[in-house]
């Protein structure tokens, strides 16, 4: 019987060192996650108070006036009702933004492509920029975790791009093949990545999500443009995203 050979000591030391470095990185990431979670809770509490509570309070004041002023003029009543309607619209839009930041339900109910088009529609409303994504392949049967990762990558890349002084040009492509799915996103016209602890942590978290799926993630700015390339290998069989009943 041939005796089993032990690996060289140098190789064992390299593997051990690599494992220790990986553990240190994960520990540091967990600590930063705890800190980020507290910051996000504080920010969410502040936004709910400053935006939603103040808006609802303004609506209540208008409604109280309408209940008391039975003899008010029709014109004034219409003006106040118009303000109530506008405030309710703002409250609804704000609530939807908060929900989407916490968990993007549009991906589950509408599918990946429609959810991404919703993000691009926000760019059109703000900048007047029309973005037509280049989509090749079936995106409706992706595993839910893959679709959510792709959506988050686009969402966070757009958030990480610094404020542009001119309307940005955005290019987005999604391609599915037998090997996997590739996402490429470019934000052009003097865009660059935000340089802050929060933005660096967001990038690290996104990279960690992609690595868990054994994918590749590259995000960088190259002097006037932010570019994202993300590749996710697909399992042989994946659970697709259930579409909401129409």
Coordinates of C-alpha atoms in Angstrom, one line a residue:
X1 CA 0.0 0.0 0.0
X2 CA 1.4 3.3 -1.1
X3 CA 1.7 5.7 1.8
X4 CA -0.2 9.0 1.5
X5 CA 2.0 12.0 0.8
X6 CA 1.5 15.1 2.8
X7 CA 1.3 18.4 0.9
X8 CA 4.4 20.6 1.1
X9 CA 4.7 22.7 4.2
X10 CA 4.9 25.9 2.1
X11 CA 1.6 25.1 0.4
X12 CA -0.2 24.4 3.6
X13 CA 1.1 27.7 5.0
X14 CA -0.1 29.6 1.9
X15 CA -3.6 28.1 2.2
X16 CA -3.7 28.8 5.9
X17 CA -2.7 32.4 5.4
X18 CA -5.3 32.8 2.6
X19 CA -8.0 31.4 4.9
X20 CA -7.0 33.7 7.7
X21 CA -7.0 36.7 5.5
X22 CA -10.5 35.7 4.2
X23 CA -11.8 35.3 7.7
X24 CA -10.4 38.8 8.7
X25 CA -12.1 40.3 5.6
X26 CA -15.4 38.7 6.5
X27 CA -15.2 39.7 10.1
X28 CA -14.5 43.3 9.1
X29 CA -17.4 43.2 6.6
X30 CA -19.7 42.0 9.4
X31 CA -18.7 44.8 11.7
X32 CA -19.3 47.3 8.9
X33 CA -22.6 45.7 8.2
X34 CA -23.7 46.2 11.8
X35 CA -22.6 49.9 11.6
X36 CA -24.4 50.4 8.3
X37 CA -27.6 48.8 9.5
X38 CA -27.7 51.3 12.4
X39 CA -27.0 54.2 10.1
X40 CA -29.7 53.0 7.7
X41 CA -32.3 52.7 10.5
X42 CA -31.4 56.2 11.7
X43 CA -31.7 57.6 8.1
X44 CA -35.0 55.7 7.5
X45 CA -36.4 57.1 10.7
X46 CA -35.3 60.6 9.8
X47 CA -36.8 60.4 6.3
X48 CA -40.1 59.0 7.6
X49 CA -40.4 61.8 10.1
X50 CA -39.2 64.6 7.8
X51 CA -41.1 63.6 4.7
X52 CA -44.0 61.2 5.4
X53 CA -45.1 62.5 8.9
X54 CA -44.9 66.2 7.8
X55 CA -46.8 65.5 4.6
X56 CA -49.6 63.6 6.4
X57 CA -49.7 66.4 9.0
X58 CA -50.3 68.9 6.3
X59 CA -53.0 66.8 4.8
X60 CA -54.7 66.5 8.2
X61 CA -54.7 70.3 8.6
X62 CA -56.3 70.8 5.2
X63 CA -58.9 68.2 6.0
X64 CA -59.7 69.7 9.4
X65 CA -60.2 73.1 7.7
X66 CA -62.5 71.6 5.1
X67 CA -64.6 70.0 7.9
X68 CA -64.9 73.3 9.8
X69 CA -65.4 75.6 6.8
X70 CA -68.8 74.5 5.5
X71 CA -69.5 78.0 4.2
X72 CA -66.1 78.4 2.4
X73 CA -66.1 79.4 -1.2
X74 CA -66.1 76.8 -3.9
X75 CA -62.8 78.1 -5.3
X76 CA -61.0 78.0 -2.0
X77 CA -62.4 74.5 -1.3
X78 CA -61.1 73.3 -4.7
X79 CA -57.7 74.8 -4.0
X80 CA -57.4 73.1 -0.7
X81 CA -58.5 69.8 -2.1
X82 CA -56.0 70.2 -4.8
X83 CA -53.2 70.6 -2.2
X84 CA -54.5 67.6 -0.3
X85 CA -54.4 65.5 -3.5
X86 CA -50.8 66.7 -4.3
X87 CA -49.6 65.9 -0.8
X88 CA -51.1 62.4 -1.0
X89 CA -49.3 61.9 -4.3
X90 CA -46.0 62.9 -2.7
X91 CA -46.6 60.6 0.3
X92 CA -47.4 57.7 -2.0
X93 CA -44.3 58.3 -4.2
X94 CA -42.1 58.6 -1.1
X95 CA -43.5 55.4 0.4
X96 CA -42.9 53.5 -2.8
X97 CA -39.3 54.7 -2.9
X98 CA -38.7 53.6 0.7
X99 CA -40.2 50.2 0.0
X100 CA -38.1 49.8 -3.2
X101 CA -34.9 50.6 -1.2
X102 CA -35.8 48.0 1.4
X103 CA -36.9 45.3 -1.0
X104 CA -37.6 45.8 -4.7
X105 CA -41.0 44.1 -5.1
X106 CA -41.2 45.2 -8.7
X107 CA -38.7 42.4 -9.6
X108 CA -41.0 39.8 -8.1
X109 CA -44.3 41.2 -9.5
X110 CA -43.2 42.5 -12.9
X111 CA -40.0 40.7 -13.8
X112 CA -36.5 41.9 -14.1
X113 CA -36.7 43.8 -17.4
X114 CA -39.9 45.7 -16.4
X115 CA -38.3 46.6 -13.0
X116 CA -35.2 47.9 -14.7
X117 CA -37.3 50.0 -17.1
X118 CA -38.9 51.5 -14.0
X119 CA -35.5 52.7 -12.9
X120 CA -34.7 54.1 -16.3
X121 CA -38.0 55.9 -16.4
X122 CA -36.9 57.8 -13.3
X123 CA -33.9 59.0 -15.3
X124 CA -36.1 60.1 -18.1
X125 CA -38.4 62.0 -15.7
X126 CA -35.4 63.8 -14.1
X127 CA -33.1 64.4 -17.0
X128 CA -35.3 63.8 -20.1
X129 CA -32.9 61.0 -21.0
X130 CA -34.3 58.1 -23.0
X131 CA -32.6 54.8 -22.3
X132 CA -33.5 51.7 -24.3
X133 CA -31.9 48.6 -22.7
X134 CA -30.4 46.1 -25.1
X135 CA -31.8 42.7 -23.9
X136 CA -30.9 39.5 -25.5
X137 CA -32.2 36.1 -24.2
X138 CA -34.9 35.0 -21.7
X139 CA -34.9 37.1 -18.6
X140 CA -38.2 35.9 -17.2
X141 CA -37.0 32.5 -16.0
X142 CA -34.0 33.6 -14.1
X143 CA -33.6 32.3 -10.5
X144 CA -34.9 35.0 -8.1
X145 CA -31.6 35.5 -6.4
X146 CA -29.9 36.2 -9.8
X147 CA -32.6 38.6 -10.9
X148 CA -32.5 40.5 -7.6
X149 CA -28.7 40.7 -7.8
X150 CA -28.8 42.2 -11.3
X151 CA -31.5 44.7 -10.3
X152 CA -29.6 45.7 -7.2
X153 CA -26.4 46.1 -9.2
X154 CA -28.0 48.6 -11.6
X155 CA -29.8 50.4 -8.7
X156 CA -26.7 50.8 -6.6
X157 CA -24.4 51.8 -9.6
X158 CA -26.8 54.6 -10.5
X159 CA -26.9 55.7 -6.8
X160 CA -23.1 55.5 -6.6
X161 CA -22.6 57.7 -9.7
X162 CA -21.9 61.2 -8.6
X163 CA -24.3 64.0 -9.5
X164 CA -23.7 65.0 -13.1
X165 CA -23.8 68.7 -14.2
X166 CA -25.2 67.7 -17.5
X167 CA -27.7 65.1 -18.5
X168 CA -25.9 61.7 -18.4
X169 CA -25.9 59.2 -21.2
X170 CA -26.8 55.7 -19.9
X171 CA -26.2 52.5 -21.8
X172 CA -27.5 49.2 -20.4
X173 CA -27.3 45.7 -21.9
X174 CA -28.3 42.3 -20.7
X175 CA -27.3 39.1 -22.5
X176 CA -28.1 35.6 -21.5
X177 CA -26.2 32.6 -22.9
X178 CA -25.7 29.0 -22.0
X179 CA -22.8 30.0 -19.8
X180 CA -24.7 32.6 -17.8
X181 CA -25.9 36.2 -17.9
X182 CA -23.9 39.3 -18.5
X183 CA -24.8 42.8 -17.4
X184 CA -23.0 45.9 -18.7
X185 CA -24.0 49.4 -17.6
X186 CA -22.3 52.7 -18.5
X187 CA -23.1 56.1 -17.1
X188 CA -21.4 58.7 -19.4
X189 CA -20.9 62.4 -19.4
X190 CA -18.5 63.4 -16.5
X191 CA -19.9 60.8 -14.1
X192 CA -17.7 59.3 -11.5
X193 CA -18.1 57.1 -8.4
X194 CA -18.9 58.7 -5.1
X195 CA -15.9 58.6 -2.8
X196 CA -17.3 58.0 0.7
X197 CA -17.2 55.2 3.3
X198 CA -20.8 54.4 2.5
X199 CA -20.2 54.1 -1.2
X200 CA -17.1 52.0 -0.7
X201 CA -19.1 49.7 1.6
X202 CA -22.0 49.5 -0.9
X203 CA -19.5 48.4 -3.6
X204 CA -18.0 45.8 -1.2
X205 CA -21.4 44.4 -0.3
X206 CA -22.4 44.1 -4.0
X207 CA -19.2 42.4 -4.8
X208 CA -19.8 39.9 -1.9
X209 CA -23.3 39.1 -3.3
X210 CA -21.8 38.4 -6.7
X211 CA -19.0 36.2 -5.3
X212 CA -21.6 34.1 -3.4
X213 CA -23.1 33.3 -6.8
X214 CA -19.6 32.5 -8.1
X215 CA -19.8 35.5 -10.5
X216 CA -17.6 38.3 -11.6
X217 CA -18.0 42.0 -10.7
X218 CA -16.1 45.0 -12.0
X219 CA -17.1 48.6 -11.2
X220 CA -14.9 51.6 -12.0
X221 CA -14.8 55.1 -13.4
X222 CA -12.4 56.0 -16.2
X223 CA -12.5 59.8 -16.4
X224 CA -16.0 60.9 -17.3
X225 CA -17.8 57.5 -17.2
X226 CA -18.8 54.9 -14.6
X227 CA -18.8 51.4 -16.0
X228 CA -20.2 48.2 -14.5
X229 CA -19.6 44.7 -15.8
X230 CA -21.2 41.8 -14.0
X231 CA -21.4 38.1 -15.0
X232 CA -23.4 35.5 -13.2
X233 CA -23.2 31.8 -14.1
X234 CA -26.6 30.1 -14.2
X235 CA -27.4 26.8 -12.6
X236 CA -28.7 24.0 -14.9
X237 CA -32.1 24.4 -13.3
X238 CA -33.3 27.5 -11.6
X239 CA -36.5 28.7 -10.0
X240 CA -38.0 31.4 -12.1
X241 CA -39.7 34.5 -10.7
X242 CA -43.4 34.1 -10.4
X243 CA -45.3 36.9 -12.2
X244 CA -48.2 38.5 -10.5
X245 CA -51.6 37.6 -11.8
X246 CA -53.0 40.2 -14.1

